[in-house]
Coordinates of N, CA and C in Angstrom, one line a residue:
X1 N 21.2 6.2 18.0 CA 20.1 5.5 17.3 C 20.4 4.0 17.4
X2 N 19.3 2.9 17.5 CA 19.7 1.8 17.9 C 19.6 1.5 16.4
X3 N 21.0 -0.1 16.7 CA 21.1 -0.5 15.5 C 20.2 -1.7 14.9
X4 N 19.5 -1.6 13.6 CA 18.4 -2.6 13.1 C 19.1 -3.9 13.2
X5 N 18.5 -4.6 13.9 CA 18.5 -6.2 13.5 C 18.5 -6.7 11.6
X6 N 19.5 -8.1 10.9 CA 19.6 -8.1 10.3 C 18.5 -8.5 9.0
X7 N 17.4 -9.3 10.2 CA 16.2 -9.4 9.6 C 15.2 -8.2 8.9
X8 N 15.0 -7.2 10.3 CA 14.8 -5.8 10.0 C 15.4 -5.6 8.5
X9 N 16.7 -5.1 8.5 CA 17.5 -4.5 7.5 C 17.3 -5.5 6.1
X10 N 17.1 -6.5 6.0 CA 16.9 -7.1 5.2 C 15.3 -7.2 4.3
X11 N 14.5 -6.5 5.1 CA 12.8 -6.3 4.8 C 12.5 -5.2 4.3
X12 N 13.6 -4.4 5.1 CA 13.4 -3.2 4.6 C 14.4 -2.7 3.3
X13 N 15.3 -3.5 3.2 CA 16.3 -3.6 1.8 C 14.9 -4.4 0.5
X14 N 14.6 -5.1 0.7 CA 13.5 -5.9 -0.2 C 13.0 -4.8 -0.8
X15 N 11.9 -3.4 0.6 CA 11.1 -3.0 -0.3 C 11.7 -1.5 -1.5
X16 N 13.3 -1.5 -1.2 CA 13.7 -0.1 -1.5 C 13.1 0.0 -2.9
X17 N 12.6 0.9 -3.6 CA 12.3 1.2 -5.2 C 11.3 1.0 -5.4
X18 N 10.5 0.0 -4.4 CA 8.8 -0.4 -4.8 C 7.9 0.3 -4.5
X19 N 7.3 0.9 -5.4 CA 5.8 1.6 -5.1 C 5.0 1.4 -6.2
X20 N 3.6 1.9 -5.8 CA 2.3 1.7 -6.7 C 2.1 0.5 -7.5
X21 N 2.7 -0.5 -6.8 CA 2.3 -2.3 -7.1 C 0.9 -2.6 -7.4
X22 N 1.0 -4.0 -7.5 CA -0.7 -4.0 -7.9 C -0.7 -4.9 -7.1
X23 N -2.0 -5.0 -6.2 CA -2.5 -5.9 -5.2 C -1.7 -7.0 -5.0
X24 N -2.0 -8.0 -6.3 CA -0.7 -9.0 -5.8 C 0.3 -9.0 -6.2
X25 N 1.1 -8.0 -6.4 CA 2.4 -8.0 -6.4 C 2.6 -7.6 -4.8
X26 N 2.0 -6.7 -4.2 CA 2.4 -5.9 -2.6 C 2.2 -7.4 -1.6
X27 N 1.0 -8.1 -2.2 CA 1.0 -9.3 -1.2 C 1.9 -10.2 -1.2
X28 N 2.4 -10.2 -2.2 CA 3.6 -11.6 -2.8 C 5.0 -10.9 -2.0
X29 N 5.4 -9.6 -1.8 CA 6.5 -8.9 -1.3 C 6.3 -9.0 0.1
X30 N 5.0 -8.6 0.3 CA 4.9 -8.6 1.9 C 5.1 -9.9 3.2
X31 N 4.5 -11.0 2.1 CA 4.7 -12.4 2.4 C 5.8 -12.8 2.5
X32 N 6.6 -12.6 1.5 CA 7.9 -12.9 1.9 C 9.0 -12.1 2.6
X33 N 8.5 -11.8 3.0 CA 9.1 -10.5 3.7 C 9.0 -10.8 5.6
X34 N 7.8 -11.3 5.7 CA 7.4 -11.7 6.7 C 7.9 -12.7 7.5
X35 N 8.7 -12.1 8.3 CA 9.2 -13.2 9.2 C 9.4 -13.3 10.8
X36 N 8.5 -12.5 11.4 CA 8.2 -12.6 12.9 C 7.5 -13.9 13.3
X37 N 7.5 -14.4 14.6 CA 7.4 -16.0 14.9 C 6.2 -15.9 15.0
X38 N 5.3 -15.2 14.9 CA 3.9 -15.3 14.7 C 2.6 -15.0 13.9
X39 N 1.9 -15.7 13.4 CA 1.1 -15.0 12.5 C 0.8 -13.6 12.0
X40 N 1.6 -13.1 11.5 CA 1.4 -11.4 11.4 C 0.0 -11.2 10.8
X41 N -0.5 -9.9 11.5 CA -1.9 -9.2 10.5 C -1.4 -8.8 9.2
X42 N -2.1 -8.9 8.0 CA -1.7 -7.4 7.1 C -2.4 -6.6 7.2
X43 N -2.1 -5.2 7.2 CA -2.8 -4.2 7.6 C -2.9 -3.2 6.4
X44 N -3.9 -2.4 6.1 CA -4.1 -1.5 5.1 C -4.2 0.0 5.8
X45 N -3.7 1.1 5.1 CA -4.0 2.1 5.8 C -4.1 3.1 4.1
X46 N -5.3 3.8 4.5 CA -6.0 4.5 3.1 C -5.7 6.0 3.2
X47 N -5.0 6.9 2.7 CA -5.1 8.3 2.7 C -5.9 9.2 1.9
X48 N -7.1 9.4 2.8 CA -8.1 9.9 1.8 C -8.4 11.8 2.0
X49 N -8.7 12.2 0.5 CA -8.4 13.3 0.6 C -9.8 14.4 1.7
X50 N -10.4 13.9 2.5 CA -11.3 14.5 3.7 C -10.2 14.9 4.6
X51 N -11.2 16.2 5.6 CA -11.1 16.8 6.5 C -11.9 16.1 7.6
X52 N -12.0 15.2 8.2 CA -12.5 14.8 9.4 C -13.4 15.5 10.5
X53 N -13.0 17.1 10.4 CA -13.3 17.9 11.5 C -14.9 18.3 11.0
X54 N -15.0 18.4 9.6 CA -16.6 18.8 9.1 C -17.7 17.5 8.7
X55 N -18.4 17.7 9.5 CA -19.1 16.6 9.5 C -19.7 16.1 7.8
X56 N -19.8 17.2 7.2 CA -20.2 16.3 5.6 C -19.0 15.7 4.6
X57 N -17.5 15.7 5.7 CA -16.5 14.6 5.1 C -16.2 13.7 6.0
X58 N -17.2 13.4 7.1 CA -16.8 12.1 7.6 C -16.8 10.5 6.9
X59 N -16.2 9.6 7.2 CA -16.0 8.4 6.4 C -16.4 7.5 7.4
X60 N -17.1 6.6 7.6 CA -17.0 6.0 8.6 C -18.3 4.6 7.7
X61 N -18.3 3.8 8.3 CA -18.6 1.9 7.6 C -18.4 1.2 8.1
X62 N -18.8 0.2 7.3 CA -18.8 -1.5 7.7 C -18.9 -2.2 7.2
X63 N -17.8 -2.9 6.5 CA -17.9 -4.1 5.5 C -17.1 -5.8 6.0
X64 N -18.4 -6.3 5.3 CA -18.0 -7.4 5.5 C -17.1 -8.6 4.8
X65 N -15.8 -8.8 5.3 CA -14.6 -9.2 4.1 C -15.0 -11.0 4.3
X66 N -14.9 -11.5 2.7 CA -15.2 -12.5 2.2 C -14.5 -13.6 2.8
X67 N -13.6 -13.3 3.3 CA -12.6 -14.1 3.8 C -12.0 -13.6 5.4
X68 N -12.8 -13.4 5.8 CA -12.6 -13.0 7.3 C -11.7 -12.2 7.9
X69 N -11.4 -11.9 9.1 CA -9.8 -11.7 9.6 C -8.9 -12.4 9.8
X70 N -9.6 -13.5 10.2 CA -8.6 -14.4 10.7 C -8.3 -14.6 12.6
X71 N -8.8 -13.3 12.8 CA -8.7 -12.9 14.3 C -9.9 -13.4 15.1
X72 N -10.0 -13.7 16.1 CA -10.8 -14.0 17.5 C -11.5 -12.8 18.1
X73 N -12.6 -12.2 17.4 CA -13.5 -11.7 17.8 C -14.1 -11.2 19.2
X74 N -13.8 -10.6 19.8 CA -15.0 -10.6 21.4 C -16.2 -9.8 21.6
X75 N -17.4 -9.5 21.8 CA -18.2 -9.4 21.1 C -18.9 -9.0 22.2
X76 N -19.1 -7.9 23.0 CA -19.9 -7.4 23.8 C -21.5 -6.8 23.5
X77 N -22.7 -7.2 24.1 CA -23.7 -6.8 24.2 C -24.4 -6.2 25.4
X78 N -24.8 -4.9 25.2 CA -25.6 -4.3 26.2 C -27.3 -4.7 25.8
X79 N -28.0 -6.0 26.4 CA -29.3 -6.1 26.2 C -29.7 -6.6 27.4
X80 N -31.3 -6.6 27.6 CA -31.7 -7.4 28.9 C -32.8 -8.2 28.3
X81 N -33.3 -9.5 29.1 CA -34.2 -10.1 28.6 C -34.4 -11.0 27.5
X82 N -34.8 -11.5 26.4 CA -35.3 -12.0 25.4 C -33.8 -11.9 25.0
X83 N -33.6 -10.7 24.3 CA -32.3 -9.6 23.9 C -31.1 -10.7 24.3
X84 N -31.2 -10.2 25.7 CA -29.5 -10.2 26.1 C -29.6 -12.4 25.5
X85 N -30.8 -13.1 26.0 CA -30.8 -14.7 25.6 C -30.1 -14.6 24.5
X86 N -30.8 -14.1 23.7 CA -30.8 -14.4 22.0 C -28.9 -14.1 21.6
X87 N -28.8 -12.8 22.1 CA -27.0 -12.2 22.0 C -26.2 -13.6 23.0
X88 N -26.4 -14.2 24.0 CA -25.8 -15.2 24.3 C -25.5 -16.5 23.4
X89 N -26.9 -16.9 23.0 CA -26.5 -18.0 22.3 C -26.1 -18.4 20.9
X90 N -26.1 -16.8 20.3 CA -25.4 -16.0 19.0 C -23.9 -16.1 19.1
X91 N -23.2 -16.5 20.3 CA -21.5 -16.5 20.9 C -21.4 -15.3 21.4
X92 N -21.8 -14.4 21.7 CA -21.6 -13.0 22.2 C -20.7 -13.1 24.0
X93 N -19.4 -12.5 23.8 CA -18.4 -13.1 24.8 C -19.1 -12.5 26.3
X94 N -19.6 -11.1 26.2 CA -20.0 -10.7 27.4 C -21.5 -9.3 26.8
X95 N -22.5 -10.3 28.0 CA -23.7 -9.7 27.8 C -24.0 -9.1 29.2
X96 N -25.2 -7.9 29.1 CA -25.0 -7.1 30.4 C -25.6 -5.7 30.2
X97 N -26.0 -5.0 31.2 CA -26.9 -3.9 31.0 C -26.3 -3.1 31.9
X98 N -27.1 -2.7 33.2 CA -26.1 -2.0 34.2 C -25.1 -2.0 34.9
X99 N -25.2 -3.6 34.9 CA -23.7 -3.9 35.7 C -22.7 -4.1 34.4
X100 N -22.7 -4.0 33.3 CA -21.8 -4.1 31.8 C -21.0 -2.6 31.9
X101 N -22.2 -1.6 32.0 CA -21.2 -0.5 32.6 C -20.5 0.1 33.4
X102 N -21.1 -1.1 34.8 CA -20.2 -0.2 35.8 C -19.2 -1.2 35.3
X103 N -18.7 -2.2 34.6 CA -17.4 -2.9 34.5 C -16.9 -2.2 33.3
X104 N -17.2 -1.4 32.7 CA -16.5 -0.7 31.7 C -16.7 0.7 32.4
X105 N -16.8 1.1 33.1 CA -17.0 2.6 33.9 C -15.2 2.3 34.3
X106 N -15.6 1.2 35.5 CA -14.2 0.8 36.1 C -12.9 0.8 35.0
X107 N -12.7 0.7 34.0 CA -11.8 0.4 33.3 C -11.2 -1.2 32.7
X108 N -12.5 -1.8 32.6 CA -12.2 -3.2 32.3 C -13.0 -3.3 31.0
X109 N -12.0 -3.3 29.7 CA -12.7 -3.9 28.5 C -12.1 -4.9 27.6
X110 N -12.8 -5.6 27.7 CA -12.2 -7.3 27.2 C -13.1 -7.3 26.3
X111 N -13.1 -6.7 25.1 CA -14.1 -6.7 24.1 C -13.5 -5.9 22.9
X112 N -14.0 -6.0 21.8 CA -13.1 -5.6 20.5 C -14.7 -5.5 19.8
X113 N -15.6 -5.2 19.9 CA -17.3 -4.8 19.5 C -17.8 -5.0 20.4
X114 N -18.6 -3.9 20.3 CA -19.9 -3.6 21.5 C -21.1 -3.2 20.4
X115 N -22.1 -3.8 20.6 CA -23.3 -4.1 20.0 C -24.3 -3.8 21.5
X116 N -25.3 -2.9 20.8 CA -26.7 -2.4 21.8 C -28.0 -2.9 21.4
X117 N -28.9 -2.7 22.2 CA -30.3 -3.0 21.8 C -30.8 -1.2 21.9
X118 N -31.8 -1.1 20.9 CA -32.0 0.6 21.1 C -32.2 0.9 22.3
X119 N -33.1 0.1 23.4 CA -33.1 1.0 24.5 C -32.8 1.1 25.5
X120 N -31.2 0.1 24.9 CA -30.0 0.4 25.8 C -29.1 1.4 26.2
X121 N -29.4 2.7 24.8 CA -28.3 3.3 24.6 C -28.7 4.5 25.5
X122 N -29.3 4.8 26.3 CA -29.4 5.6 27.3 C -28.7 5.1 28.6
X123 N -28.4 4.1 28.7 CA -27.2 3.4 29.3 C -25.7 3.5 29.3
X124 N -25.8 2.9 27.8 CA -24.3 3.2 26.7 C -23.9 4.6 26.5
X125 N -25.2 5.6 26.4 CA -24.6 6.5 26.0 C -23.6 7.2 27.3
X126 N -23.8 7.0 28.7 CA -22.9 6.9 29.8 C -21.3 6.7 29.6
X127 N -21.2 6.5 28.7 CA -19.7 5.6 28.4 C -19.5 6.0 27.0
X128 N -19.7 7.0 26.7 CA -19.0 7.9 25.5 C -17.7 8.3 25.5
X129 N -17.1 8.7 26.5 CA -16.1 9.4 27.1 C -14.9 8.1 26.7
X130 N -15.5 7.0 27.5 CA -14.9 5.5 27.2 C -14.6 4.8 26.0
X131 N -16.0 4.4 25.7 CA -15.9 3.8 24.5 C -15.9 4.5 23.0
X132 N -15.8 5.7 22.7 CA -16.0 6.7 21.9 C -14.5 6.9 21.0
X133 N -13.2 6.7 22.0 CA -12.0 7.1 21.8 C -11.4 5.7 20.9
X134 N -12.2 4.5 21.6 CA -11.4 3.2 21.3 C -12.5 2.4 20.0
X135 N -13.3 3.6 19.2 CA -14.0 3.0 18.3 C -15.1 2.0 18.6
X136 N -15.2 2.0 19.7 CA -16.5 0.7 20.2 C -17.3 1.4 20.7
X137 N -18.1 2.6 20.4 CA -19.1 3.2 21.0 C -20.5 2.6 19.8
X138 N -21.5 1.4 20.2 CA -22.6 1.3 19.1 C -23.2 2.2 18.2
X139 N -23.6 2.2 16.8 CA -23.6 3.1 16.2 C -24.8 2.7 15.7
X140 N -26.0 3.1 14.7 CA -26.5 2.6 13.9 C -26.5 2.5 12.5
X141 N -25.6 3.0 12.3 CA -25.0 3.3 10.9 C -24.1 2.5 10.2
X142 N -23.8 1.1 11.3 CA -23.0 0.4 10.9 C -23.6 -1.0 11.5
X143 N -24.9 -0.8 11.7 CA -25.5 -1.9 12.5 C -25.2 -2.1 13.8
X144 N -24.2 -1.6 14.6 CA -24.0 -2.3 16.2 C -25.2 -1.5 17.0
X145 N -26.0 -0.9 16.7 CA -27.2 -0.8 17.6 C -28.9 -1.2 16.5
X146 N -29.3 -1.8 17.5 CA -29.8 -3.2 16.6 C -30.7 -4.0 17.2
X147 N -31.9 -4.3 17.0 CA -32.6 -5.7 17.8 C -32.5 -6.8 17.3
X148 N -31.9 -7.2 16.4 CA -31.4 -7.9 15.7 C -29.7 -8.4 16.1
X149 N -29.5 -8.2 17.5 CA -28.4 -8.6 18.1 C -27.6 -9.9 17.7
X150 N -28.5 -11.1 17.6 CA -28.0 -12.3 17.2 C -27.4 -12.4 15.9
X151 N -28.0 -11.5 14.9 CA -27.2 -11.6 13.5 C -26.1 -10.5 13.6
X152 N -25.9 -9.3 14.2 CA -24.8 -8.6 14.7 C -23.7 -9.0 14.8
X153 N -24.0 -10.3 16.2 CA -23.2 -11.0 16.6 C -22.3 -11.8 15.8
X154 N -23.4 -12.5 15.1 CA -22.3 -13.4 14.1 C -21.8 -13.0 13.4
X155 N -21.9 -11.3 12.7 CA -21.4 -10.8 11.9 C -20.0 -10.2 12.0
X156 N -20.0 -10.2 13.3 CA -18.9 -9.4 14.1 C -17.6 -10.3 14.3
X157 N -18.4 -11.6 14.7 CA -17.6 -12.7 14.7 C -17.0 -13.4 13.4
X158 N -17.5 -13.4 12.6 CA -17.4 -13.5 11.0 C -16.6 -12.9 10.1
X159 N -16.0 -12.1 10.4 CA -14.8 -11.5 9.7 C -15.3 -9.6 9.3
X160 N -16.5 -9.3 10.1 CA -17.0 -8.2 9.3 C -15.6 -7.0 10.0
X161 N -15.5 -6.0 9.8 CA -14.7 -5.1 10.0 C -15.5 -3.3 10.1
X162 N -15.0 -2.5 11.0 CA -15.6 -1.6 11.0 C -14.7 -0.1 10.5
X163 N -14.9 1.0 10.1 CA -13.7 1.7 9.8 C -14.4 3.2 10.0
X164 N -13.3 3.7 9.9 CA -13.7 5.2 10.9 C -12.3 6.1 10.2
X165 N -12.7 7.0 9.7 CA -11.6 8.2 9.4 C -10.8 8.8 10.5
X166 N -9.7 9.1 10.5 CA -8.8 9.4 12.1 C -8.6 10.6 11.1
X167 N -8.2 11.6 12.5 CA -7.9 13.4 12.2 C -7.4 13.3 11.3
X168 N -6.1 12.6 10.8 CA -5.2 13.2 9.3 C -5.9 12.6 8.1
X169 N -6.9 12.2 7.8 CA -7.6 11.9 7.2 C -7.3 10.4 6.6
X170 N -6.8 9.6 7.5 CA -6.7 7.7 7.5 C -7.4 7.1 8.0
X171 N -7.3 6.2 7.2 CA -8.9 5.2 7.4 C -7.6 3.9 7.7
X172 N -7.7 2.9 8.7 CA -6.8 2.0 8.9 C -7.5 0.5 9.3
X173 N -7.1 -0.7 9.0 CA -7.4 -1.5 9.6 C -6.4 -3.1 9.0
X174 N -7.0 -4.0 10.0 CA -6.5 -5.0 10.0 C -7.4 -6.0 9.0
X175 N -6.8 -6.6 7.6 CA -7.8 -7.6 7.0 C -7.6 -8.9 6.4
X176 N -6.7 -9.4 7.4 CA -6.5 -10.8 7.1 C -5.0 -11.0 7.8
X177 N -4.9 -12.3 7.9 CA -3.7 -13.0 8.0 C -2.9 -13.6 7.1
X178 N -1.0 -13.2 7.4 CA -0.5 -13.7 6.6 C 0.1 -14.7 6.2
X179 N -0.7 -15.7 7.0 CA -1.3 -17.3 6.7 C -2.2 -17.7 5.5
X180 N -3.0 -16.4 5.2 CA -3.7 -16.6 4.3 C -3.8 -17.0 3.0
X181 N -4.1 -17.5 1.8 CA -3.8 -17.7 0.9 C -3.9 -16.5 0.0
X182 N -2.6 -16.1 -1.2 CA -2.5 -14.7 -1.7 C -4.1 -14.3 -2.1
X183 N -4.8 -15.0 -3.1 CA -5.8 -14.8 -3.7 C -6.8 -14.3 -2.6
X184 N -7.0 -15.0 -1.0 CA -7.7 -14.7 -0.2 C -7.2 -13.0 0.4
X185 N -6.5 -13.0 0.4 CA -6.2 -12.1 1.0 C -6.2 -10.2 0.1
X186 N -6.0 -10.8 -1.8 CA -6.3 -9.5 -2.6 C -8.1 -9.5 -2.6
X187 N -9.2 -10.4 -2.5 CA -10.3 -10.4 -2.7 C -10.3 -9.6 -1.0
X188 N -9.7 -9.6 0.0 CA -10.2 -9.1 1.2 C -9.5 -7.5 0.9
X189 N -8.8 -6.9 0.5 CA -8.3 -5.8 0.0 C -9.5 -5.3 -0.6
X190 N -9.9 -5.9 -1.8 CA -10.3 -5.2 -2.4 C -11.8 -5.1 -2.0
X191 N -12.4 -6.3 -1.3 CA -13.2 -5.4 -0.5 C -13.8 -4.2 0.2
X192 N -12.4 -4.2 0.7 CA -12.6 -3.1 1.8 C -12.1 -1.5 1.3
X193 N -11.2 -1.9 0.5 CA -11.0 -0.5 -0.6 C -12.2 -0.1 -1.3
X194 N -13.4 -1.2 -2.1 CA -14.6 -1.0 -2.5 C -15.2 -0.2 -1.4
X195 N -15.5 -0.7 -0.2 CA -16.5 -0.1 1.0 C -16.0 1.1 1.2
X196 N -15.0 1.5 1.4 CA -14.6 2.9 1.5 C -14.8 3.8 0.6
X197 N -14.4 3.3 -0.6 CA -14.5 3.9 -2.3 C -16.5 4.3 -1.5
X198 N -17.0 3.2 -1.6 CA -19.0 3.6 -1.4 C -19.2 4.8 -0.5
X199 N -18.5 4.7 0.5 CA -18.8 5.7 1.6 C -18.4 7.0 1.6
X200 N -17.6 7.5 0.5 CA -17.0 8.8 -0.2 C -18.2 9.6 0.6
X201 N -17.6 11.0 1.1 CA -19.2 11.8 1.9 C -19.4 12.8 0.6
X202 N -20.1 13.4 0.9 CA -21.1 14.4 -0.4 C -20.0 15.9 0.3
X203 N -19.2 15.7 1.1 CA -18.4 17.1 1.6 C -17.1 17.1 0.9
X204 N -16.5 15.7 0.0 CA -15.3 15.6 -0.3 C -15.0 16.3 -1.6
X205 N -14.0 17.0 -1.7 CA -14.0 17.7 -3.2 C -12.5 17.1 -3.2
X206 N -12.3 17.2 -5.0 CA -10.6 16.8 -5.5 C -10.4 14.9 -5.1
X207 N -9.3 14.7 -5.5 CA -8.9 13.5 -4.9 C -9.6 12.6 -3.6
X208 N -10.4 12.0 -4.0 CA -10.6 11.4 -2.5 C -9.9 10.2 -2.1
X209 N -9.6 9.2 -3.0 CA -8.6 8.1 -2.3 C -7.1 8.4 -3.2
X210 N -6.2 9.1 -2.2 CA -5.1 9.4 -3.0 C -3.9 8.5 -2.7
X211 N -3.9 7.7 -1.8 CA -2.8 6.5 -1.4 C -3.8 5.2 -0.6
X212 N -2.8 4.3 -0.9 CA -3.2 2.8 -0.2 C -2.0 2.0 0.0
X213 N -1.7 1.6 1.2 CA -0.5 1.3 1.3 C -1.1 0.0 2.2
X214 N -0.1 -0.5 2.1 CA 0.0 -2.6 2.8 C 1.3 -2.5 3.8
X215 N 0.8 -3.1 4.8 CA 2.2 -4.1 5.6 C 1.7 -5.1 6.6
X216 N 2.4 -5.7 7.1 CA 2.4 -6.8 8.0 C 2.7 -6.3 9.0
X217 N 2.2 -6.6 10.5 CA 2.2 -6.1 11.9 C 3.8 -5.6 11.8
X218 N 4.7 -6.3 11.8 CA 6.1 -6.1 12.3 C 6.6 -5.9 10.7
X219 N 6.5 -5.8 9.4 CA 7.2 -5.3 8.6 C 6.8 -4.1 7.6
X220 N 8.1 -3.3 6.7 CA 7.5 -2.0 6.6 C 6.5 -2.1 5.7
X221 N 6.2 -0.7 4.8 CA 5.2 -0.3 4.4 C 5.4 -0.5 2.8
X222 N 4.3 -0.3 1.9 CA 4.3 -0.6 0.4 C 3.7 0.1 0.0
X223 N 3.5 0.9 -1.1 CA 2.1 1.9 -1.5 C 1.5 0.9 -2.4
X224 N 0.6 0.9 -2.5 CA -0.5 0.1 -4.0 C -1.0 1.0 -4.9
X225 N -1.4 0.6 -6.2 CA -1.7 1.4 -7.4 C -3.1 1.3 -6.8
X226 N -3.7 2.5 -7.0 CA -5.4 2.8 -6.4 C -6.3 1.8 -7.0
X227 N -5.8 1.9 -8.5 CA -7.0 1.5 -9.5 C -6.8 -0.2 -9.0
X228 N -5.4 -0.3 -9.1 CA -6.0 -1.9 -8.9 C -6.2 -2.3 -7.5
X229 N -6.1 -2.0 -6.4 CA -6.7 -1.8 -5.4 C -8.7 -1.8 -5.4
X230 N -9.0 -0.5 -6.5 CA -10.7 -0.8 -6.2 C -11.0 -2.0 -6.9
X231 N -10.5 -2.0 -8.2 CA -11.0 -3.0 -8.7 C -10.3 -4.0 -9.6
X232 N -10.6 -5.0 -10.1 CA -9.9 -5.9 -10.8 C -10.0 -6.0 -12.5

């Protein structure tokens, strides 16, 4: 077993005995805790009590955090015409119709959202297999399929965030930087714990949000107390 570096062992010495903190106590621990040479993400990961496999406990959304990510956005559009204009001058990094897929057919994706016009997706839908696995397949349920591309766009770029339930029944994402100021960063929590709290499916029985835990890209994990997590 390799041996932890002393910084390691020291981060993870901090969190020994902490659990079910309240928002800003896990941010105040995690921050200082944080000591990789680069801006670390904080990341939330929700354990909710759904089965993913039955469609009337799927979780899936899109909320938009008050204080952004902090991250560099890339912002792909499948439109032609009017469309694809409007998605250009919105910042949209790469716009494109048939030739958009043969470069994502090929295995080239330089994009972190993909945003459609509706009657694109007989196009898009080609690239299910692709974009389906990595969360960027347009949806309309979360807005990325849309004629309304130009406000998508900025939304995407804007700090909005998208979330999706994974088989063990975790909902995960990245929502802010730990550059951020503490206060910015429990209003972006709690955001996103609210959007999820909304999107509860009509198939969930018993406990539905039964853990919430915090960390920073490179440091460990924290549980948070739920209640103060939804709300304040």
């Amino acid at each position: 077993m390799a041996k932890l570096g002393k910084r390691t062992t020291a981060a993870r010495d901090a969190f020994v005995g902490k659990e079910n903190l309240t928002v800003e106590e896990a941010v105040s621990l995690i921050k200082a805790n944080a000591n990789a040479k680069f801006d670390e993400t904080l990341e939330i990961a929700l354990n909710l009590g759904v089965d993913p496999r039955h469609a009337d406990q799927m979780v899936r959304g899109v909320v938009g955090l008050p204080n952004g990510t902090g991250k560099d956005v890339r912002v792909a559009v499948f439109a032609r015409g009017p469309k694809a204009d409007e998605a250009k001058a919105a910042g949209a990094d790469i716009v494109g119709a048939e030739d958009l897929m043969e470069i994502v057919q090929g295995g080239k994706i330089e994009f972190d959202r993909c945003i459609a016009t509706p009657d694109m997706m007989p196009v898009v839908g080609r690239l299910g297999k692709v974009l389906g696995p990595r969360n960027l397949m347009p949806n309309p349920k979360v807005g990325t399929v849309t004629m309304d591309v130009a406000e998508a766009v900025k939304a995407a770029k804007g700090g909005e965030v998208q979330f999706k339930v994974e088989k063990a029944g975790v909902v995960h994402a990245g929502i802010g930087k730990i550059s951020f100021d503490d206060a910015k960063l429990a209003e972006n929590i709690r955001a996103f714990v609210g959007a999820v709290a909304k999107a509860k499916p009509a198939g969930s029985k018993g406990s539905y949000m039964k853990k919430v835990s915090l960390s920073s890209t490179m440091g460990p994990g924290v549980s948070v107390d739920v209640d103060s997590a939804i709300s304040k």
